[in-house]
């Protein structure tokens, strides 16, 4: 069920052809339900107050006042004042022109730029299980586009869970309108009752001064009524018949008997029960006809059994309690069928509890004697009626008009039905009411009670009296005191004119304009003083002293013999006293000053005048810079990944054989793209090669070196090292106050024992931030804030960084401690060691190698490695040569004798981590051959020619030991290594 829509805020503009707007039935029907209730009540009562109307429509005073203001603006009611009370009456004759309505509409638009149309408005009636739509039309009549939200208030809306989408948002331009529809589905299990809701329209970003707008309404959920009654469905009727316009009247304590006649029109025996779900079971008594189970035995039953096509009667007696409030009650009478539990037959019985106006009023005296506190009385009200009472209290004292002051705790009060209220009344006499001497005085007063609704009162006037005690006899002492005071005044005047000592200039005020001054602002101390009797002042001497009474400011003497001296005219005035302010001094240096003033008088009788001194005045020195914060970005760093060098072989130059070395030649043309083959040489023709093992000795001298060693050759390797990664270097954050006083910053990294582990970093900041600090530091409000300043410290260790400040101006105290600050211990963990590569003859190293040696040809292994470890890690190749670089190659000549050697590549990190890789080389020497008289010279084939080694790195393509003693063939590898 829907009610008519209501237009809120700025209503739609009315037609210009409308000349007169009076009140007729059509206009009343267009109003909201609550406004119709207000007009109906005022028409019945002829006039009413705001409080009574609020009680009738069951609304708050603010909501009722807003509704009444809307009705007044539309010309339905008018406001009248009678004896200070505001009444509202129907205005049938009030006419308004179209111009007036237009001006009202324009004013409404200016006040509230959002026009809201709510349909349905006020009270909505529906049934359980049904649904209805709540439509809200919003029009933007303001001067800007707005984002508007329309929502049901979750906290104050009982129907909030019934709506699937309880909030919507609208974007409306100027003059645009839109409608929001909320679909409300009443759950089938909802009990019949009244449910309130609050609708909130808000535009906080665009109309914050006019929103949020709230509208409240009610939803009355009625029991579900079956619309179609089938022919065989039971029926019932209640007697007597009542309606909302004609309820059954009842007084307090009366009962009302209702006869329910039920007809069973089905072809089955059925049992019916009657319930009244809307009322407390104590209010209702239901009586079914008694049945005879056996002869002479009456059996109580809880239902009405009926045969087909028969009729029965059930008596329902309504017995409201004694304390029920006056008003119209409409309980629902429901018939339940045992055969058809889903069938519900409903009817409503209307009865009205008639009002009673019994009210007891008492005036109780709590304190009647006025001594130091006012007299106290209490009006006690006790309502024995069932209607709310509104009373007005007035005080009156016709015989003592203007002599008493009344204070009431409340002048208007509301008393609920069967309620109680108390009003405290304090009465005290005014200044006009004087107590009498030697006799008490009684003052009478009247309390008048008035009912706002004009209801009868048992008594409307209550009289009382208060007692004003007589003056005590000892008050005559005041007269004696007054006489003595007059005599004392005469004596004082005689002393003043004849015996008063001469006037003496005195310093009544001597202080500094400010207790502290700043040297940085070049501020001088300024004084102020006030001296009495300046007309007899002759001279003034001001001197500045230190805490130990030493003069630290030049004394100044002012001559007042001819009035204010010229140097003080800008700072001093004479108005009875000599008042000087902002008088400058020469005290500017930082220290503590105490100024003293010595006065001289023109009167020769006055020889000495006491000195006046100021409190301690402080001139603060220029504040020195302070390190507020110093810390590393994190307490633990990890050493950067080591950057392994990339080796690029340089072209091999043509080498000449030396006198003491074998002629090993290799050539590599710089113009050709591929290396050419080496030229053969006769090793036997070289001196000192008469013995077979000479080749091995020379090879040991030529190729047994590490990757960082340099051989005899003239060719040097080119090692290209990429730029290291400095992301893991220690970085510092610091904050320094008074940055303008900083000349230089110094950062030193030390070990926890105090040893300097990083070179000092110095930053000169006399001309602002240096270029090295600009990416990391800012200066704002004389405060330097630096973030992530690099320290160039990347090696693994523990560090404590110290930041020292060299000030621009040396401190006053030469023994002052320099401004420094240290960080907590910051640790750089070494990079975890890892052996990336270990190769023998260009192949990954196997666990074991076995060689069958040829005594005529030496056997050489080419070993290469690559280790990733910390820069301070120790890398060793054991048993020889010992310490080696992280990347390198090595030629290992094999022992000419049968032996087994274990080669170990060992890496030891600074944190104690040790990793190793090893392999075993086993050499098998042939049996000794018979000795001949002369050893023939040995000539190496061209492919076994050993080149002169001029580079610390040996290419894996070197052809040494490729036939025997070098790379092993599968047949030479022991069976366990295949």
PDB file of C-alpha atoms in Angstrom, residues 684-930:
ATOM      1  CA  UNK A 684     118.925 -31.207 -28.344  1.00  0.00           C
ATOM      2  CA  UNK A 685     120.995 -28.447 -29.914  1.00  0.00           C
ATOM      3  CA  UNK A 686     120.472 -26.183 -26.915  1.00  0.00           C
ATOM      4  CA  UNK A 687     123.145 -26.206 -24.238  1.00  0.00           C
ATOM      5  CA  UNK A 688     122.481 -28.018 -20.977  1.00  0.00           C
ATOM      6  CA  UNK A 689     120.037 -30.357 -22.663  1.00  0.00           C
ATOM      7  CA  UNK A 690     122.373 -33.344 -22.731  1.00  0.00           C
ATOM      8  CA  UNK A 691     120.358 -34.942 -19.876  1.00  0.00           C
ATOM      9  CA  UNK A 692     116.842 -36.315 -20.503  1.00  0.00           C
ATOM     10  CA  UNK A 693     115.390 -34.553 -17.478  1.00  0.00           C
ATOM     11  CA  UNK A 694     116.606 -31.124 -18.639  1.00  0.00           C
ATOM     12  CA  UNK A 695     113.331 -30.489 -20.391  1.00  0.00           C
ATOM     13  CA  UNK A 696     111.376 -30.996 -17.175  1.00  0.00           C
ATOM     14  CA  UNK A 697     113.731 -28.622 -15.284  1.00  0.00           C
ATOM     15  CA  UNK A 698     113.352 -25.882 -17.879  1.00  0.00           C
ATOM     16  CA  UNK A 699     109.594 -26.324 -17.961  1.00  0.00           C
ATOM     17  CA  UNK A 700     109.443 -26.014 -14.213  1.00  0.00           C
ATOM     18  CA  UNK A 701     111.322 -22.734 -14.413  1.00  0.00           C
ATOM     19  CA  UNK A 702     109.236 -21.398 -17.276  1.00  0.00           C
ATOM     20  CA  UNK A 703     105.650 -22.433 -16.513  1.00  0.00           C
ATOM     21  CA  UNK A 704     105.415 -23.124 -12.770  1.00  0.00           C
ATOM     22  CA  UNK A 705     103.759 -19.847 -11.659  1.00  0.00           C
ATOM     23  CA  UNK A 706     100.371 -18.598 -10.550  1.00  0.00           C
ATOM     24  CA  UNK A 707      97.873 -16.420 -12.349  1.00  0.00           C
ATOM     25  CA  UNK A 708      99.267 -13.306 -10.706  1.00  0.00           C
ATOM     26  CA  UNK A 709     102.901 -14.116 -11.362  1.00  0.00           C
ATOM     27  CA  UNK A 710     104.888 -12.706 -14.337  1.00  0.00           C
ATOM     28  CA  UNK A 711     107.296 -14.947 -16.269  1.00  0.00           C
ATOM     29  CA  UNK A 712     110.464 -14.011 -18.076  1.00  0.00           C
ATOM     30  CA  UNK A 713     108.706 -13.277 -21.318  1.00  0.00           C
ATOM     31  CA  UNK A 714     108.156  -9.762 -22.624  1.00  0.00           C
ATOM     32  CA  UNK A 715     104.402 -10.141 -23.240  1.00  0.00           C
ATOM     33  CA  UNK A 716     102.115  -8.990 -20.433  1.00  0.00           C
ATOM     34  CA  UNK A 717      98.443 -10.064 -20.065  1.00  0.00           C
ATOM     35  CA  UNK A 718      95.577  -7.579 -20.279  1.00  0.00           C
ATOM     36  CA  UNK A 719      93.168  -8.132 -17.364  1.00  0.00           C
ATOM     37  CA  UNK A 720      89.868  -6.290 -17.753  1.00  0.00           C
ATOM     38  CA  UNK A 721      88.096  -5.741 -14.431  1.00  0.00           C
ATOM     39  CA  UNK A 722      84.477  -4.521 -14.536  1.00  0.00           C
ATOM     40  CA  UNK A 723      83.394  -1.755 -12.222  1.00  0.00           C
ATOM     41  CA  UNK A 724      82.561  -3.290  -8.836  1.00  0.00           C
ATOM     42  CA  UNK A 725      79.033  -3.303  -7.467  1.00  0.00           C
ATOM     43  CA  UNK A 726      78.832  -0.793  -4.587  1.00  0.00           C
ATOM     44  CA  UNK A 727      75.228  -1.475  -3.600  1.00  0.00           C
ATOM     45  CA  UNK A 728      76.388  -3.254  -0.451  1.00  0.00           C
ATOM     46  CA  UNK A 729      78.720  -0.597   0.858  1.00  0.00           C
ATOM     47  CA  UNK A 730      77.881   0.889   4.255  1.00  0.00           C
ATOM     48  CA  UNK A 731      75.637   3.949   4.047  1.00  0.00           C
ATOM     49  CA  UNK A 732      74.824   6.367   6.837  1.00  0.00           C
ATOM     50  CA  UNK A 733      71.855   8.507   7.877  1.00  0.00           C
ATOM     51  CA  UNK A 734      72.293  11.556  10.073  1.00  0.00           C
ATOM     52  CA  UNK A 735      70.419  14.629  11.237  1.00  0.00           C
ATOM     53  CA  UNK A 736      72.262  17.781  12.367  1.00  0.00           C
ATOM     54  CA  UNK A 737      70.621  20.814  13.952  1.00  0.00           C
ATOM     55  CA  UNK A 738      71.919  24.383  13.462  1.00  0.00           C
ATOM     56  CA  UNK A 739      73.508  23.394  10.182  1.00  0.00           C
ATOM     57  CA  UNK A 740      74.505  27.008   9.477  1.00  0.00           C
ATOM     58  CA  UNK A 741      77.141  26.720  12.229  1.00  0.00           C
ATOM     59  CA  UNK A 742      78.894  23.744  10.599  1.00  0.00           C
ATOM     60  CA  UNK A 743      82.184  24.326   8.829  1.00  0.00           C
ATOM     61  CA  UNK A 744      83.300  20.785   8.061  1.00  0.00           C
ATOM     62  CA  UNK A 745      82.079  17.218   8.582  1.00  0.00           C
ATOM     63  CA  UNK A 746      84.414  14.268   9.085  1.00  0.00           C
ATOM     64  CA  UNK A 747      83.460  10.588   8.931  1.00  0.00           C
ATOM     65  CA  UNK A 748      85.871   7.914  10.160  1.00  0.00           C
ATOM     66  CA  UNK A 749      85.263   4.174  10.242  1.00  0.00           C
ATOM     67  CA  UNK A 750      86.892   2.301  13.123  1.00  0.00           C
ATOM     68  CA  UNK A 751      86.957  -1.211  14.414  1.00  0.00           C
ATOM     69  CA  UNK A 752      85.295  -1.946  17.773  1.00  0.00           C
ATOM     70  CA  UNK A 753      88.794  -1.765  19.282  1.00  0.00           C
ATOM     71  CA  UNK A 754      89.330   1.775  17.928  1.00  0.00           C
ATOM     72  CA  UNK A 755      91.566   0.974  14.948  1.00  0.00           C
ATOM     73  CA  UNK A 756      90.951   3.146  11.866  1.00  0.00           C
ATOM     74  CA  UNK A 757      89.754   0.817   9.091  1.00  0.00           C
ATOM     75  CA  UNK A 758      88.611   3.305   6.463  1.00  0.00           C
ATOM     76  CA  UNK A 759      90.171   6.590   5.311  1.00  0.00           C
ATOM     77  CA  UNK A 760      88.454   9.689   6.744  1.00  0.00           C
ATOM     78  CA  UNK A 761      85.870  11.413   4.575  1.00  0.00           C
ATOM     79  CA  UNK A 762      85.789  15.196   4.840  1.00  0.00           C
ATOM     80  CA  UNK A 763      82.973  17.430   3.598  1.00  0.00           C
ATOM     81  CA  UNK A 764      83.376  21.233   3.568  1.00  0.00           C
ATOM     82  CA  UNK A 765      79.970  22.898   4.051  1.00  0.00           C
ATOM     83  CA  UNK A 766      80.917  26.557   4.481  1.00  0.00           C
ATOM     84  CA  UNK A 767      79.389  27.389   1.098  1.00  0.00           C
ATOM     85  CA  UNK A 768      76.438  25.034   1.336  1.00  0.00           C
ATOM     86  CA  UNK A 769      76.243  21.351   0.588  1.00  0.00           C
ATOM     87  CA  UNK A 770      79.222  20.016  -1.372  1.00  0.00           C
ATOM     88  CA  UNK A 771      78.565  18.314  -4.662  1.00  0.00           C
ATOM     89  CA  UNK A 772      79.255  14.878  -3.169  1.00  0.00           C
ATOM     90  CA  UNK A 773      76.458  15.307  -0.591  1.00  0.00           C
ATOM     91  CA  UNK A 774      73.809  16.969  -2.726  1.00  0.00           C
ATOM     92  CA  UNK A 775      72.180  13.728  -3.930  1.00  0.00           C
ATOM     93  CA  UNK A 776      71.798  12.557  -0.325  1.00  0.00           C
ATOM     94  CA  UNK A 777      71.285  15.626   1.913  1.00  0.00           C
ATOM     95  CA  UNK A 778      68.857  18.496   2.312  1.00  0.00           C
ATOM     96  CA  UNK A 779      68.927  21.546   4.570  1.00  0.00           C
ATOM     97  CA  UNK A 780      65.582  22.824   5.789  1.00  0.00           C
ATOM     98  CA  UNK A 781      64.867  25.102   8.770  1.00  0.00           C
ATOM     99  CA  UNK A 782      68.596  25.106   9.559  1.00  0.00           C
ATOM    100  CA  UNK A 783      68.546  21.322   9.898  1.00  0.00           C
ATOM    101  CA  UNK A 784      70.649  18.989   7.747  1.00  0.00           C
ATOM    102  CA  UNK A 785      69.005  15.649   7.000  1.00  0.00           C
ATOM    103  CA  UNK A 786      71.123  13.117   5.097  1.00  0.00           C
ATOM    104  CA  UNK A 787      69.973   9.702   3.908  1.00  0.00           C
ATOM    105  CA  UNK A 788      72.002   6.818   2.398  1.00  0.00           C
ATOM    106  CA  UNK A 789      75.357   8.659   2.335  1.00  0.00           C
ATOM    107  CA  UNK A 790      77.997   6.227   0.963  1.00  0.00           C
ATOM    108  CA  UNK A 791      81.097   5.588   3.071  1.00  0.00           C
ATOM    109  CA  UNK A 792      83.153   3.705   0.438  1.00  0.00           C
ATOM    110  CA  UNK A 793      83.452   0.837   2.937  1.00  0.00           C
ATOM    111  CA  UNK A 794      82.762  -2.537   1.325  1.00  0.00           C
ATOM    112  CA  UNK A 795      85.255  -4.943   2.897  1.00  0.00           C
ATOM    113  CA  UNK A 796      83.884  -7.495   5.326  1.00  0.00           C
ATOM    114  CA  UNK A 797      84.503  -6.585   8.956  1.00  0.00           C
ATOM    115  CA  UNK A 798      82.867  -4.855  11.964  1.00  0.00           C
ATOM    116  CA  UNK A 799      82.803  -1.054  11.942  1.00  0.00           C
ATOM    117  CA  UNK A 800      81.866   1.838  14.221  1.00  0.00           C
ATOM    118  CA  UNK A 801      81.509   5.091  12.289  1.00  0.00           C
ATOM    119  CA  UNK A 802      82.182   8.401  13.998  1.00  0.00           C
ATOM    120  CA  UNK A 803      80.818  11.718  12.697  1.00  0.00           C
ATOM    121  CA  UNK A 804      82.631  14.842  13.912  1.00  0.00           C
ATOM    122  CA  UNK A 805      81.655  18.509  13.416  1.00  0.00           C
ATOM    123  CA  UNK A 806      84.118  21.358  12.969  1.00  0.00           C
ATOM    124  CA  UNK A 807      82.152  24.527  13.928  1.00  0.00           C
ATOM    125  CA  UNK A 808      82.404  27.802  12.017  1.00  0.00           C
ATOM    126  CA  UNK A 809      83.027  29.738  15.220  1.00  0.00           C
ATOM    127  CA  UNK A 810      85.350  28.325  17.846  1.00  0.00           C
ATOM    128  CA  UNK A 811      83.608  27.618  21.158  1.00  0.00           C
ATOM    129  CA  UNK A 812      83.935  30.119  23.999  1.00  0.00           C
ATOM    130  CA  UNK A 813      85.390  27.465  26.250  1.00  0.00           C
ATOM    131  CA  UNK A 814      88.657  26.176  24.709  1.00  0.00           C
ATOM    132  CA  UNK A 815      88.310  22.957  26.724  1.00  0.00           C
ATOM    133  CA  UNK A 816      84.913  22.205  25.215  1.00  0.00           C
ATOM    134  CA  UNK A 817      84.530  18.673  23.896  1.00  0.00           C
ATOM    135  CA  UNK A 818      84.151  18.468  20.084  1.00  0.00           C
ATOM    136  CA  UNK A 819      80.726  17.550  18.805  1.00  0.00           C
ATOM    137  CA  UNK A 820      80.899  13.895  17.767  1.00  0.00           C
ATOM    138  CA  UNK A 821      78.578  10.923  17.606  1.00  0.00           C
ATOM    139  CA  UNK A 822      79.159   7.241  16.948  1.00  0.00           C
ATOM    140  CA  UNK A 823      77.010   4.590  15.373  1.00  0.00           C
ATOM    141  CA  UNK A 824      76.283   1.184  16.734  1.00  0.00           C
ATOM    142  CA  UNK A 825      78.443  -1.687  15.509  1.00  0.00           C
ATOM    143  CA  UNK A 826      77.793  -2.250  11.805  1.00  0.00           C
ATOM    144  CA  UNK A 827      78.938  -5.542  10.341  1.00  0.00           C
ATOM    145  CA  UNK A 828      79.695  -6.485   6.709  1.00  0.00           C
ATOM    146  CA  UNK A 829      79.435 -10.259   6.375  1.00  0.00           C
ATOM    147  CA  UNK A 830      81.848 -11.817   3.892  1.00  0.00           C
ATOM    148  CA  UNK A 831      80.451 -13.123   0.636  1.00  0.00           C
ATOM    149  CA  UNK A 832      79.938 -16.922   0.811  1.00  0.00           C
ATOM    150  CA  UNK A 833      82.799 -18.712  -0.918  1.00  0.00           C
ATOM    151  CA  UNK A 834      82.136 -20.928  -3.918  1.00  0.00           C
ATOM    152  CA  UNK A 835      84.399 -22.821  -6.325  1.00  0.00           C
ATOM    153  CA  UNK A 836      82.857 -22.102  -9.711  1.00  0.00           C
ATOM    154  CA  UNK A 837      85.375 -23.992 -11.852  1.00  0.00           C
ATOM    155  CA  UNK A 838      88.290 -26.458 -11.521  1.00  0.00           C
ATOM    156  CA  UNK A 839      89.520 -27.910 -14.818  1.00  0.00           C
ATOM    157  CA  UNK A 840      92.407 -30.147 -15.858  1.00  0.00           C
ATOM    158  CA  UNK A 841      93.484 -29.809 -19.514  1.00  0.00           C
ATOM    159  CA  UNK A 842      90.300 -27.816 -20.265  1.00  0.00           C
ATOM    160  CA  UNK A 843      87.964 -30.460 -18.784  1.00  0.00           C
ATOM    161  CA  UNK A 844      86.291 -30.548 -15.374  1.00  0.00           C
ATOM    162  CA  UNK A 845      88.650 -32.194 -12.923  1.00  0.00           C
ATOM    163  CA  UNK A 846      88.121 -35.906 -12.244  1.00  0.00           C
ATOM    164  CA  UNK A 847      88.799 -37.429  -8.848  1.00  0.00           C
ATOM    165  CA  UNK A 848      91.905 -39.318 -10.077  1.00  0.00           C
ATOM    166  CA  UNK A 849      94.337 -39.378 -12.989  1.00  0.00           C
ATOM    167  CA  UNK A 850      96.940 -42.087 -13.897  1.00  0.00           C
ATOM    168  CA  UNK A 851      99.890 -41.521 -16.294  1.00  0.00           C
ATOM    169  CA  UNK A 852     102.368 -43.974 -17.817  1.00  0.00           C
ATOM    170  CA  UNK A 853     105.460 -41.785 -18.179  1.00  0.00           C
ATOM    171  CA  UNK A 854     107.803 -41.707 -21.121  1.00  0.00           C
ATOM    172  CA  UNK A 855     111.296 -40.840 -19.929  1.00  0.00           C
ATOM    173  CA  UNK A 856     112.069 -39.061 -23.165  1.00  0.00           C
ATOM    174  CA  UNK A 857     109.064 -36.724 -23.197  1.00  0.00           C
ATOM    175  CA  UNK A 858     107.997 -34.682 -20.112  1.00  0.00           C
ATOM    176  CA  UNK A 859     104.350 -34.795 -19.002  1.00  0.00           C
ATOM    177  CA  UNK A 860     102.579 -31.544 -18.121  1.00  0.00           C
ATOM    178  CA  UNK A 861      99.019 -30.915 -16.847  1.00  0.00           C
ATOM    179  CA  UNK A 862      97.253 -27.627 -17.500  1.00  0.00           C
ATOM    180  CA  UNK A 863      95.176 -26.626 -14.427  1.00  0.00           C
ATOM    181  CA  UNK A 864      92.635 -23.738 -14.482  1.00  0.00           C
ATOM    182  CA  UNK A 865      90.277 -22.546 -11.727  1.00  0.00           C
ATOM    183  CA  UNK A 866      87.718 -19.864 -10.927  1.00  0.00           C
ATOM    184  CA  UNK A 867      86.719 -19.095  -7.313  1.00  0.00           C
ATOM    185  CA  UNK A 868      84.012 -16.713  -6.126  1.00  0.00           C
ATOM    186  CA  UNK A 869      84.839 -15.551  -2.578  1.00  0.00           C
ATOM    187  CA  UNK A 870      85.385 -12.519  -0.395  1.00  0.00           C
ATOM    188  CA  UNK A 871      88.184 -10.137  -1.233  1.00  0.00           C
ATOM    189  CA  UNK A 872      89.850 -11.024   2.067  1.00  0.00           C
ATOM    190  CA  UNK A 873      89.425 -14.777   1.606  1.00  0.00           C
ATOM    191  CA  UNK A 874      92.518 -16.996   1.482  1.00  0.00           C
ATOM    192  CA  UNK A 875      92.769 -19.173  -1.680  1.00  0.00           C
ATOM    193  CA  UNK A 876      95.435 -21.919  -1.716  1.00  0.00           C
ATOM    194  CA  UNK A 877      96.572 -24.648  -4.090  1.00  0.00           C
ATOM    195  CA  UNK A 878      98.242 -27.383  -2.125  1.00  0.00           C
ATOM    196  CA  UNK A 879     100.781 -28.832  -1.910  1.00  0.00           C
ATOM    197  CA  UNK A 880     102.222 -26.063  -4.146  1.00  0.00           C
ATOM    198  CA  UNK A 881     102.405 -23.184  -4.974  1.00  0.00           C
ATOM    199  CA  UNK A 882     100.270 -22.113  -1.983  1.00  0.00           C
ATOM    200  CA  UNK A 883      98.386 -18.789  -2.206  1.00  0.00           C
ATOM    201  CA  UNK A 884      96.856 -18.107  -5.606  1.00  0.00           C
ATOM    202  CA  UNK A 885      94.447 -15.631  -7.171  1.00  0.00           C
ATOM    203  CA  UNK A 886      90.725 -16.179  -7.537  1.00  0.00           C
ATOM    204  CA  UNK A 887      91.023 -16.830 -11.296  1.00  0.00           C
ATOM    205  CA  UNK A 888      94.029 -18.376 -12.991  1.00  0.00           C
ATOM    206  CA  UNK A 889      95.746 -21.139 -14.925  1.00  0.00           C
ATOM    207  CA  UNK A 890      98.773 -23.234 -14.035  1.00  0.00           C
ATOM    208  CA  UNK A 891     101.019 -25.713 -15.825  1.00  0.00           C
ATOM    209  CA  UNK A 892     101.822 -28.656 -13.571  1.00  0.00           C
ATOM    210  CA  UNK A 893     104.798 -30.822 -14.747  1.00  0.00           C
ATOM    211  CA  UNK A 894     104.435 -34.385 -13.543  1.00  0.00           C
ATOM    212  CA  UNK A 895     107.111 -36.075 -11.523  1.00  0.00           C
ATOM    213  CA  UNK A 896     109.358 -38.330 -13.669  1.00  0.00           C
ATOM    214  CA  UNK A 897     109.212 -40.906 -10.912  1.00  0.00           C
ATOM    215  CA  UNK A 898     106.384 -43.134  -9.836  1.00  0.00           C
ATOM    216  CA  UNK A 899     104.361 -41.148  -7.331  1.00  0.00           C
ATOM    217  CA  UNK A 900     100.878 -40.220  -6.204  1.00  0.00           C
ATOM    218  CA  UNK A 901     100.157 -36.523  -5.507  1.00  0.00           C
ATOM    219  CA  UNK A 902      96.898 -35.075  -4.156  1.00  0.00           C
ATOM    220  CA  UNK A 903      96.190 -31.532  -5.359  1.00  0.00           C
ATOM    221  CA  UNK A 904      93.755 -29.558  -3.151  1.00  0.00           C
ATOM    222  CA  UNK A 905      92.101 -26.223  -4.026  1.00  0.00           C
ATOM    223  CA  UNK A 906      91.219 -24.727  -0.618  1.00  0.00           C
ATOM    224  CA  UNK A 907      89.232 -21.510   0.065  1.00  0.00           C
ATOM    225  CA  UNK A 908      89.075 -20.052   3.619  1.00  0.00           C
ATOM    226  CA  UNK A 909      86.629 -17.172   4.200  1.00  0.00           C
ATOM    227  CA  UNK A 910      87.179 -14.588   7.000  1.00  0.00           C
ATOM    228  CA  UNK A 911      84.160 -15.941   8.884  1.00  0.00           C
ATOM    229  CA  UNK A 912      85.779 -19.403   9.068  1.00  0.00           C
ATOM    230  CA  UNK A 913      83.991 -21.003   6.096  1.00  0.00           C
ATOM    231  CA  UNK A 914      86.235 -23.560   4.345  1.00  0.00           C
ATOM    232  CA  UNK A 915      85.504 -25.263   1.043  1.00  0.00           C
ATOM    233  CA  UNK A 916      87.857 -27.621  -0.855  1.00  0.00           C
ATOM    234  CA  UNK A 917      88.097 -29.580  -4.077  1.00  0.00           C
ATOM    235  CA  UNK A 918      90.844 -32.099  -4.792  1.00  0.00           C
ATOM    236  CA  UNK A 919      92.043 -34.645  -7.316  1.00  0.00           C
ATOM    237  CA  UNK A 920      94.811 -37.282  -7.301  1.00  0.00           C
ATOM    238  CA  UNK A 921      97.546 -37.592  -9.966  1.00  0.00           C
ATOM    239  CA  UNK A 922      99.319 -40.965 -10.132  1.00  0.00           C
ATOM    240  CA  UNK A 923     102.486 -41.352 -12.272  1.00  0.00           C
ATOM    241  CA  UNK A 924     103.971 -44.726 -13.279  1.00  0.00           C
ATOM    242  CA  UNK A 925     107.600 -44.670 -14.401  1.00  0.00           C
ATOM    243  CA  UNK A 926     108.862 -47.310 -16.888  1.00  0.00           C
ATOM    244  CA  UNK A 927     111.624 -49.688 -15.833  1.00  0.00           C
ATOM    245  CA  UNK A 928     115.135 -48.250 -16.281  1.00  0.00           C
ATOM    246  CA  UNK A 929     116.691 -48.831 -19.720  1.00  0.00           C
ATOM    247  CA  UNK A 930     120.280 -50.113 -20.120  1.00  0.00           C
TER     248      UNK A 930
END
